[in-house]
Coordinates of C-alpha atoms and ligand atoms in Angstrom, one line a residue:
X1 CA -0.1 0.0 0.0
X2 CA 1.1 3.6 -0.7
X3 CA 2.7 5.1 2.4
X4 CA 0.9 8.5 1.8
X5 CA -1.8 9.7 4.3
X6 CA -4.1 12.3 2.6
X7 CA -5.0 15.0 5.1
X8 CA -8.6 16.4 4.3
X9 CA -9.1 19.3 6.5
X10 CA -12.7 20.2 7.6
X11 CA -11.8 23.4 9.9
X12 CA -14.2 25.5 7.5
X13 CA -17.1 23.0 7.6
X14 CA -17.0 20.8 10.7
X15 CA -14.8 23.3 12.4
X16 CA -17.1 26.0 11.7
X17 CA -19.8 24.2 13.4
X18 CA -17.9 24.8 16.9
X19 CA -20.7 26.4 19.3
X20 CA -20.1 30.2 18.8
X21 CA -17.9 30.2 15.8
X22 CA -18.9 32.1 12.6
X23 CA -16.5 33.3 10.0
X24 CA -17.5 35.9 7.3
X25 CA -16.5 35.0 3.8
X26 CA -13.1 37.0 4.1
X27 CA -12.1 35.0 7.0
X28 CA -13.0 31.9 5.6
X29 CA -10.8 32.9 2.3
X30 CA -7.7 33.8 4.5
X31 CA -7.9 30.4 6.4
X32 CA -8.5 28.5 3.1
X33 CA -5.3 30.3 1.7
X34 CA -3.3 29.4 4.6
X35 CA -4.7 25.6 4.7
X36 CA -3.4 25.4 1.1
X37 CA 0.2 26.8 2.2
X38 CA 0.0 24.2 5.0
X39 CA -0.2 21.7 2.2
X40 CA -3.3 20.1 3.2
X41 CA -4.5 17.7 0.3
X42 CA -8.5 18.6 0.5
X43 CA -10.0 21.8 2.0
X44 CA -13.7 21.0 3.0
X45 CA -14.8 24.7 2.4
X46 CA -18.4 24.3 3.7
X47 CA -21.9 22.8 3.4
X48 CA -23.2 25.1 0.5
X49 CA -27.1 24.4 0.8
X50 CA -26.8 25.5 4.6
X51 CA -26.9 29.3 3.9
X52 CA -26.4 31.9 1.0
X53 CA -23.3 32.8 3.0
X54 CA -21.7 29.3 3.2
X55 CA -22.5 28.9 -0.6
X56 CA -20.7 32.0 -1.5
X57 CA -17.8 31.2 0.8
X58 CA -17.4 28.0 -0.9
X59 CA -17.5 29.5 -4.3
X60 CA -15.1 32.1 -3.6
X61 CA -12.8 29.6 -2.1
X62 CA -13.1 27.3 -5.2
X63 CA -12.4 30.1 -7.6
X64 CA -9.3 31.6 -5.7
X65 CA -7.6 28.8 -3.9
X66 CA -5.6 26.7 -6.5
X67 CA -3.5 23.8 -6.2
X68 CA -5.7 21.9 -3.7
X69 CA -8.7 19.8 -4.0
X70 CA -11.8 21.9 -2.6
X71 CA -14.9 19.9 -1.2
X72 CA -18.6 20.9 -0.7
X73 CA -20.6 18.9 1.6
X74 CA -24.2 17.7 0.5
X75 CA -26.8 15.3 2.2
X76 CA -27.7 12.5 -0.2
X77 CA -30.3 14.7 -2.0
X78 CA -30.4 16.2 -5.6
X79 CA -30.7 19.7 -4.3
X80 CA -28.0 19.6 -2.1
X81 CA -25.7 18.0 -4.5
X82 CA -26.8 20.5 -7.1
X83 CA -25.9 23.4 -4.9
X84 CA -22.5 21.7 -3.8
X85 CA -21.6 21.4 -7.3
X86 CA -22.6 25.0 -8.3
X87 CA -20.2 26.2 -5.5
X88 CA -17.3 23.8 -6.1
X89 CA -17.4 23.8 -9.9
X90 CA -14.8 26.5 -10.0
X91 CA -12.2 24.5 -8.1
X92 CA -9.0 23.3 -9.8
X93 CA -10.0 19.7 -8.5
X94 CA -13.5 19.8 -7.3
X95 CA -14.9 17.2 -4.7
X96 CA -18.4 16.7 -3.9
X97 CA -18.7 14.9 -0.4
X98 CA -22.2 13.5 0.0
X99 CA -23.4 11.6 3.2
X100 CA -26.5 9.9 4.7
X101 CA -26.4 8.0 8.1
X102 CA -26.3 4.3 8.4
X103 CA -26.9 3.5 12.1
X104 CA -30.3 2.1 13.4
X105 CA -30.5 5.0 15.9
X106 CA -30.4 7.7 13.1
X107 CA -32.4 5.6 10.6
X108 CA -35.3 5.3 13.3
X109 CA -35.4 8.7 14.8
X110 CA -33.8 11.2 12.4
X111 CA -34.3 9.7 8.7
X112 CA -37.4 7.6 9.5
X113 CA -36.2 5.4 6.7
X114 CA -35.7 1.7 6.4
X115 CA -32.2 0.3 5.6
X116 CA -32.8 -0.5 1.9
X117 CA -34.2 3.0 1.5
X118 CA -30.8 4.3 3.1
X119 CA -28.9 2.0 0.7
X120 CA -30.9 3.2 -2.4
X121 CA -30.6 6.9 -1.5
X122 CA -26.7 6.5 -0.9
X123 CA -26.3 4.7 -4.4
X124 CA -28.5 7.4 -6.1
X125 CA -26.4 10.3 -4.4
X126 CA -23.0 9.0 -5.6
X127 CA -24.4 8.6 -9.0
X128 CA -25.8 12.1 -9.1
X129 CA -22.5 13.3 -7.7
X130 CA -20.5 11.4 -10.3
X131 CA -22.5 13.1 -13.3
X132 CA -20.8 16.1 -12.1
X133 CA -17.2 15.1 -11.1
X134 CA -15.1 12.0 -11.0
X135 CA -14.0 12.9 -7.5
X136 CA -16.8 11.7 -5.0
X137 CA -16.8 10.9 -1.6
X138 CA -19.3 9.2 0.2
X139 CA -19.7 9.1 4.1
X140 CA -21.7 6.8 6.2
X141 CA -22.8 9.2 8.9
X142 CA -22.5 7.4 12.5
X143 CA -20.8 4.6 10.9
X144 CA -19.2 3.2 13.9
X145 CA -22.5 2.8 15.5
X146 CA -23.9 1.1 12.5
X147 CA -24.6 -2.6 12.0
X148 CA -21.3 -3.7 10.5
X149 CA -22.7 -5.8 7.7
X150 CA -25.4 -3.3 6.7
X151 CA -22.4 -0.9 6.8
X152 CA -20.2 -3.1 4.7
X153 CA -23.2 -3.4 2.0
X154 CA -23.7 0.4 1.7
X155 CA -19.7 1.3 1.3
X156 CA -19.5 -1.8 -1.3
X157 CA -22.6 -0.3 -3.0
X158 CA -21.2 3.3 -2.9
X159 CA -18.0 2.3 -4.3
X160 CA -19.8 0.6 -7.2
X161 CA -21.8 3.5 -7.8
X162 CA -18.6 5.6 -8.2
X163 CA -17.6 6.8 -4.9
X164 CA -13.7 7.4 -5.2
X165 CA -13.4 7.9 -1.2
X166 CA -15.3 6.3 1.3
X167 CA -15.5 7.7 4.8
X168 CA -15.9 6.1 8.1
X169 CA -17.3 8.5 10.7
X170 CA -17.3 8.2 14.4
X171 CA -19.7 10.7 14.6
X172 CA -20.5 10.8 18.2
X173 CA -17.0 10.1 19.4
X174 CA -17.9 6.9 20.9
X175 CA -15.2 4.4 19.7
X176 CA -11.8 3.6 21.6
X177 CA -8.6 2.9 19.6
X178 CA -8.4 -0.8 19.7
X179 CA -11.9 -1.1 18.6
X180 CA -11.9 1.6 15.8
X181 CA -8.6 0.1 14.5
X182 CA -10.4 -3.4 14.3
X183 CA -13.3 -1.9 12.7
X184 CA -11.4 -0.4 9.8
X185 CA -9.4 -3.5 9.4
X186 CA -12.6 -5.5 9.2
X187 CA -14.3 -3.2 6.7
X188 CA -11.0 -3.5 4.6
X189 CA -11.2 -7.3 4.7
X190 CA -14.8 -7.5 4.3
X191 CA -15.8 -4.9 1.3
X192 CA -14.8 -6.9 -1.8
X193 CA -14.2 -3.7 -4.0
X194 CA -12.7 -1.7 -1.1
X195 CA -9.2 -1.4 -3.1
X196 CA -11.2 0.9 -5.7
X197 CA -11.4 3.8 -3.2
X198 CA -9.5 5.6 -0.7
X199 CA -10.6 4.8 3.0
X200 CA -11.0 7.7 5.1
X201 CA -11.7 8.2 8.8
X202 CA -13.4 11.1 10.5
X203 CA -13.2 11.0 14.3
X204 CA -15.2 13.1 17.0
X205 CA -13.4 13.8 20.2
X206 CA -16.5 13.4 22.8
X207 CA -14.3 10.8 24.7
X208 CA -10.9 12.8 24.0
X209 CA -9.9 9.7 21.6
X210 CA -10.3 11.5 18.1
X211 CA -6.6 11.5 17.3
X212 CA -5.8 8.1 18.8
X213 CA -8.9 6.6 17.0
X214 CA -7.6 8.2 13.7
X215 CA -4.2 7.0 14.2
X216 CA -5.4 3.4 15.2
X217 CA -7.4 3.5 11.8
X218 CA -4.2 4.5 9.9
X219 CA -2.2 1.7 11.5
X220 CA -5.0 -0.6 10.1
X221 CA -5.0 0.7 6.5
X222 CA -6.9 4.0 6.5
X223 CA -5.5 6.4 3.7
X224 CA -7.1 9.6 4.6
X225 CA -7.7 11.4 7.9
X226 CA -10.4 14.1 8.3
X227 CA -9.3 16.8 10.9
X228 CA -9.5 20.4 11.9
X229 CA -6.8 22.8 13.0
X230 CA -6.6 22.9 16.6
X231 CA -9.1 20.3 16.9
X232 CA -12.2 22.7 16.7
X233 CA -15.6 21.3 15.8
X234 CA -19.2 20.1 16.8
X235 CA -19.4 19.6 20.7
X236 CA -15.8 18.4 21.8
X237 CA -14.2 18.8 18.4
X238 CA -12.9 16.8 15.6
X239 CA -9.2 15.2 15.5
X240 CA -6.7 17.8 15.4
X241 CA -4.7 18.1 12.3
X242 CA -1.4 19.3 13.9
X243 CA -1.4 16.2 16.5
X244 CA -2.3 13.8 13.7
X245 CA 0.4 15.1 11.5
X246 CA 3.1 15.5 14.2
X247 CA 2.5 11.8 15.5
X248 CA 2.9 10.4 12.2
X249 CA 6.1 12.4 11.6
X250 CA 7.8 11.9 14.9
X251 CA 6.6 8.2 15.0
X252 CA 7.3 7.5 11.5
X253 CA 9.4 4.4 12.5
X254 CA 6.3 3.1 14.1
X255 CA 3.7 4.2 11.4
X256 CA 5.7 3.9 8.1
X257 CA 3.5 6.6 6.7
X258 CA 3.7 10.4 5.5
X259 CA 1.7 13.4 5.0
X260 CA 2.0 16.1 2.4
X261 CA 2.0 19.0 5.1
X262 CA 4.6 21.7 5.4
X263 CA 5.1 21.3 9.4
X264 CA 6.6 24.9 9.6
X265 CA 3.2 26.2 8.7
X266 CA 1.5 24.7 11.9
X267 CA 1.7 27.1 14.2
X268 CA 1.0 30.2 12.1
X269 CA -2.3 28.2 10.8
X270 CA -3.0 27.4 14.2
X271 CA -2.7 31.0 15.5
X272 CA -4.9 32.3 12.7
X273 CA -7.7 29.9 13.3
X274 CA -7.6 30.6 16.8
X275 CA -7.7 34.3 16.1
X276 CA -10.3 34.2 13.6
X277 CA -12.6 31.8 15.2
X278 CA -12.0 33.5 18.9
X279 CA -11.2 30.1 20.1
X280 CA -8.3 30.3 22.5
X281 CA -6.0 27.3 22.5
X282 CA -5.5 25.8 26.0
X283 CA -2.0 26.3 27.4
X284 CA -1.3 22.6 27.6
X285 CA -2.7 21.4 24.2
X286 CA -0.3 19.3 22.4
X287 CA 1.8 20.5 19.7
X288 CA 0.4 24.5 19.6
X289 CA -0.5 25.3 23.3
X290 CA 1.9 27.8 25.0
X291 CA 3.2 25.2 27.1
X292 CA 3.9 22.4 24.5
X293 CA 7.6 23.3 24.7
X294 CA 8.1 25.0 27.8
X295 CA 10.2 23.0 30.5
X296 CA 9.4 24.4 34.0
X297 CA 11.2 21.8 36.3
X298 CA 14.9 22.4 37.1
X299 CA 15.8 18.7 36.2
X300 CA 14.2 19.1 32.8
X301 CA 15.6 22.4 32.1
X302 CA 19.2 21.2 32.9
X303 CA 18.6 18.0 30.8
X304 CA 17.5 20.1 27.7
X305 CA 20.3 22.6 28.1
X306 CA 22.8 19.4 28.3
X307 CA 21.0 17.7 25.4
X308 CA 17.6 18.8 24.0
X309 CA 16.4 15.4 23.1
X310 CA 16.7 14.4 26.8
X311 CA 13.1 15.9 27.3
X312 CA 12.0 17.0 23.7
X313 CA 10.6 14.5 21.3
X314 CA 9.8 17.5 18.8
X315 CA 11.2 21.1 18.6
X316 CA 9.4 24.4 18.1
X317 CA 11.1 25.3 15.1
X318 CA 9.6 22.2 13.4
X319 CA 5.9 23.6 13.6
X320 CA 7.7 27.3 12.8
X321 CA 7.6 28.5 16.0
X322 CA 10.0 31.4 17.0
X323 CA 12.5 30.6 14.3
X324 CA 14.0 33.8 15.0
X325 CA 11.8 36.1 17.2
X326 CA 13.9 39.3 16.3
X327 CA 13.2 42.1 18.4
X328 CA 12.1 45.0 16.3
X329 CA 12.0 48.7 18.0
X330 CA 10.9 52.2 17.0
X331 CA 14.0 52.7 14.8
X332 CA 13.1 49.6 12.4
X333 CA 12.4 50.6 9.0
X334 CA 9.7 49.9 6.5
X335 CA 12.1 47.1 4.8
X336 CA 12.8 45.5 8.0
X337 CA 9.1 45.1 8.9
X338 CA 8.3 44.2 5.5
X339 CA 11.2 41.5 5.5
X340 CA 9.8 40.1 9.0
X341 CA 6.3 39.7 7.8
X342 CA 7.3 37.7 5.0
X343 CA 9.4 35.6 7.3
X344 CA 6.4 35.3 9.4
X345 CA 4.3 33.8 6.5
X346 CA 2.3 37.1 5.7
X347 CA 2.2 38.0 2.1
X348 CA 0.6 41.4 2.1
X349 CA -0.3 44.0 -0.7
X350 CA 1.5 47.1 -0.9
X351 CA -1.3 49.0 1.0
X352 CA -1.6 46.4 3.6
X353 CA 2.3 46.6 4.4
X354 CA 1.8 50.3 4.6
X355 CA -1.1 50.1 7.2
X356 CA 1.0 47.3 9.2
X357 CA 4.0 49.8 9.2
X358 CA 1.8 52.5 10.2
X359 CA 0.3 50.8 13.1
X360 CA 3.9 49.1 13.9
X361 CA 5.0 52.8 14.3
X362 CA 2.3 53.7 16.6
X363 CA 2.9 50.5 18.9
X364 CA 6.7 51.2 18.8
X365 CA 5.9 54.7 20.1
X366 CA 4.2 53.1 23.2
X367 CA 6.3 49.7 23.6
X368 CA 10.1 49.6 23.6
X369 CA 10.6 46.1 22.1
X370 CA 8.1 44.6 19.6
X371 CA 8.0 40.9 19.1
X372 CA 6.9 38.5 16.5
X373 CA 3.5 37.8 18.6
X374 CA 3.3 41.7 18.5
X375 CA 3.6 42.0 14.9
X376 CA 1.2 39.1 14.2
X377 CA -1.5 40.7 16.5
X378 CA -1.3 43.9 14.6
X379 CA -1.6 42.1 11.3
X380 CA -4.3 39.7 12.3
X381 CA -6.4 42.2 14.2
X382 CA -5.8 45.4 12.4
X383 CA -4.9 44.8 8.9
X384 CA -6.5 41.4 7.6
X385 CA -10.0 42.7 8.6
X386 CA -12.9 43.7 7.2
X387 CA -13.1 47.1 5.8
X388 CA -13.4 49.8 8.5
X389 CA -16.5 51.7 8.3
X390 CA -15.9 53.2 11.6
X391 CA -12.6 54.1 13.0
X392 CA -11.6 55.2 16.3
X393 CA -10.4 58.6 16.4
X394 CA -10.6 59.8 19.8
X395 CA -11.4 58.3 23.3
X396 CA -11.6 59.7 26.9
X397 CA -12.8 57.9 29.8
X398 CA -13.7 59.5 33.1
X399 CA -13.9 56.7 35.8
X400 CA -13.0 55.9 39.4
X401 CA -14.3 54.7 42.7
X402 CA -16.6 57.4 43.2
X403 CA -17.6 59.0 39.7
X404 CA -20.1 57.8 37.2
X405 CA -18.1 56.0 34.5
X406 CA -18.3 58.1 31.3
X407 CA -16.9 57.8 27.8
X408 CA -16.6 60.3 25.2
X409 CA -15.7 59.1 21.7
X410 CA -15.2 60.4 18.2
X411 CA -15.3 58.2 15.4
X412 CA -14.7 58.7 11.6
X413 CA -17.3 57.0 9.4
X414 CA -18.4 57.4 6.1
X415 CA -16.5 60.5 5.5
X416 CA -17.9 62.3 8.7
X417 CA -16.6 62.9 12.2
X418 CA -19.0 61.4 14.7
X419 CA -19.0 62.3 18.4
X420 CA -21.2 60.8 21.4
X421 CA -20.8 60.4 25.1
X422 CA -22.3 57.9 27.4
X423 CA -22.5 56.6 30.9
X424 CA -22.1 52.9 31.8
X425 CA -21.6 50.4 34.7
X426 CA -18.0 50.7 33.9
X427 CA -15.9 52.2 31.5
X428 CA -16.0 49.5 28.9
X429 CA -19.8 49.6 29.2
X430 CA -19.6 53.2 28.6
X431 CA -17.5 52.8 25.6
X432 CA -19.8 50.5 24.3
X433 CA -22.9 52.5 24.8
X434 CA -21.4 55.5 23.2
X435 CA -20.3 53.1 20.2
X436 CA -23.9 52.0 19.9
X437 CA -25.4 55.6 19.9
X438 CA -23.0 56.7 17.1
X439 CA -23.5 53.5 15.0
X440 CA -27.4 53.2 15.7
X441 CA -26.4 49.4 15.9
X442 CA -27.4 48.2 19.3
X443 CA -25.9 44.8 20.3
X444 CA -25.7 42.3 23.2
X445 CA -22.2 41.7 24.4
X446 CA -21.9 37.9 24.6
X447 CA -18.2 37.5 25.4
X448 CA -15.5 39.9 26.6
X449 CA -12.0 38.5 26.9
X450 CA -8.7 40.1 27.5
X451 CA -5.3 38.9 27.3
X452 CA -1.8 40.1 27.1
X453 CA 0.0 39.1 23.8
X454 CA 3.6 39.0 25.4
X455 CA 4.9 39.4 28.9
X456 CA 6.0 42.6 30.6
X457 CA 4.1 45.8 31.8
X458 CA 4.1 47.4 28.4
X459 CA 2.4 44.2 26.9
X460 CA 0.0 44.5 24.2
X461 CA -3.6 43.9 25.5
X462 CA -5.5 42.0 23.0
X463 CA -9.3 42.1 23.6
X464 CA -11.8 39.7 21.8
X465 CA -15.6 40.3 22.1
X466 CA -18.5 38.6 20.6
X467 CA -21.6 40.7 19.9
X468 CA -25.2 39.9 18.7
X469 CA -27.0 42.6 17.1
X470 CA -30.5 43.2 18.6
X471 CA -32.3 43.3 15.1
X472 CA -31.0 40.5 12.4
X473 CA -31.1 37.0 12.1
X474 CA -29.3 36.2 15.6
X475 CA -25.7 35.7 14.2
X476 CA -22.8 36.6 16.4
X477 CA -20.1 38.7 15.3
X478 CA -16.4 38.5 16.7
X479 CA -14.2 41.5 17.1
X480 CA -10.9 41.8 18.1
X481 CA -8.6 44.9 19.0
X482 CA -5.1 45.3 20.2
X483 CA -3.5 48.4 22.2
X484 CA -1.1 48.9 25.0
X485 CA -4.2 50.6 26.6
X486 CA -6.8 48.0 27.3
X487 CA -9.7 50.5 27.0
X488 CA -8.6 51.4 23.8
X489 CA -8.3 47.8 22.9
X490 CA -11.8 47.1 24.1
X491 CA -13.0 50.3 21.9
X492 CA -11.2 48.9 18.9
X493 CA -12.5 45.2 19.4
X494 CA -15.9 46.4 19.6
X495 CA -15.8 48.5 16.6
X496 CA -14.3 45.6 14.8
X497 CA -17.2 43.4 15.5
X498 CA -19.6 46.3 14.4
X499 CA -17.7 46.8 11.1
X500 CA -18.1 43.1 10.6
X501 CA -22.0 43.6 11.2
X502 CA -21.9 46.7 8.7
X503 CA -19.9 44.7 6.0
X504 CA -22.4 41.5 6.3
X505 CA -25.3 43.9 5.8
X506 CA -23.6 45.4 2.7
X507 CA -22.6 42.2 1.4
X508 CA -26.3 40.8 1.7
X509 CA -24.7 38.1 3.5
X510 CA -27.9 37.3 5.5
X511 CA -28.0 33.9 6.3
X512 CA -30.9 31.6 5.2
X513 CA -32.4 29.0 7.6
X514 CA -29.7 26.1 8.2
X515 CA -31.1 22.6 7.1
X516 CA -33.1 21.3 9.8
X517 CA -31.1 18.0 10.0
X518 CA -27.7 19.7 9.3
X519 CA -24.9 17.4 10.8
Ligands
KIV601 O1 -19.4 13.6 12.0 C1 -19.9 13.3 10.8 O2 -20.2 12.3 10.6 C2 -19.6 14.3 9.8 C3 -20.0 13.6 8.4 C4 -20.8 14.6 7.5 C5 -18.7 13.1 7.4 O3 -19.3 15.6 10.0
ZN602 ZN1 -18.2 15.5 11.7

């Protein structure tokens, strides 16, 4: 068997189904471009029938991200498959990924279909998809809880109908590694035409076993792993891409399999996904957590100083972390910033570089040393973002133990100078009320998060907010802002989210109802 493991990234589809995550078209495109740089084989860009926004995002990605297969998800229905094709057809290599559940639980309670009807629907769906493209993936949703003989019949029929990849999901994260490895081995032995298709696995993390189950499947012949960056996804998430990839790499002598991932892009991809989704990475997360390469105990530090491999099975450079960490300061010129940005993996337009340089200079006036993390925070929060309809021009706060917190703000918006003042329960509340008054967009603040980008008293504070506009279709918007002043960062974060609301209204991206039995 070929020793290649294909990496199918579903960050933009299953990952985007994480509670509270909602990315706009531009953010999805930025992530897709980065996934292409990372070297994933297939990008599942979305579920085109789910909403107009999803459709547009998949279509955009298919049109602009080249050199990688772009997949669109579709239930086993003509309407879904037609819509998926309409979106992915612009891709260099387009894949339709169609699915239907095969477990009795799903058949009885969700689909209200018999096994024979499901089998027929699966075959019909694959045949319809094959009329559009030669690259068709079929997934048997909830495969692990399906009756094995029936599952094998469905897989065999799907391959006969033209499926080129068959995916075996553990949809509810119920499997354990020994079982799941055996499950894949049995399928490979019992399905007579299995060598005509790629065998894929898709594991959820409800018991914290998604990566272990995926690896057990690979050890038993799976050729494709479906995963997400940082393991984000429905409920407890999906198998984490960086963990699967680094396990296969670090334990190559054991697995004897390889991927096409450019490992040095892992850290940057992880940061980008965390920033754009607002899903923070736990410090002890394997591979990309803040502590993943930190040695705290004296014995460990001593060992690593003497010989790194005493306590390190991987090193941070492998995943692109801190390759140089050059410190920049207020005397650094445009050229140095541009070079550093390229080294960090940002390929910006001339205008974006100018903006990044301007923001860098602003920061350098307040902060002596600017590290890679600061530069990345500037670019991701202030440069690669939606057009700024409203920009913060001036902010004055009056607050203390015996005064009513009051904020006076001046924004520029649509060529006008706009000013307002408001009182609030605290300075941040006062700022947000003043912004609401100016923009006329009233919102409920669902999340407010503040963290320091680097250490030190002059550290850059990064604020993340999630807002729900009081009128609209219950879609939430994430905003981020950075500054050495946390109140300014708070104002910028809120404005960033409001600008996204305005952008989405302008783009006509109001979502349609999601499908009732969406996955
Ligand atoms: O978890 C699941 O079963 C899925 C399928 C659509 C592949 O996401
Ligand atoms: Zn899934």
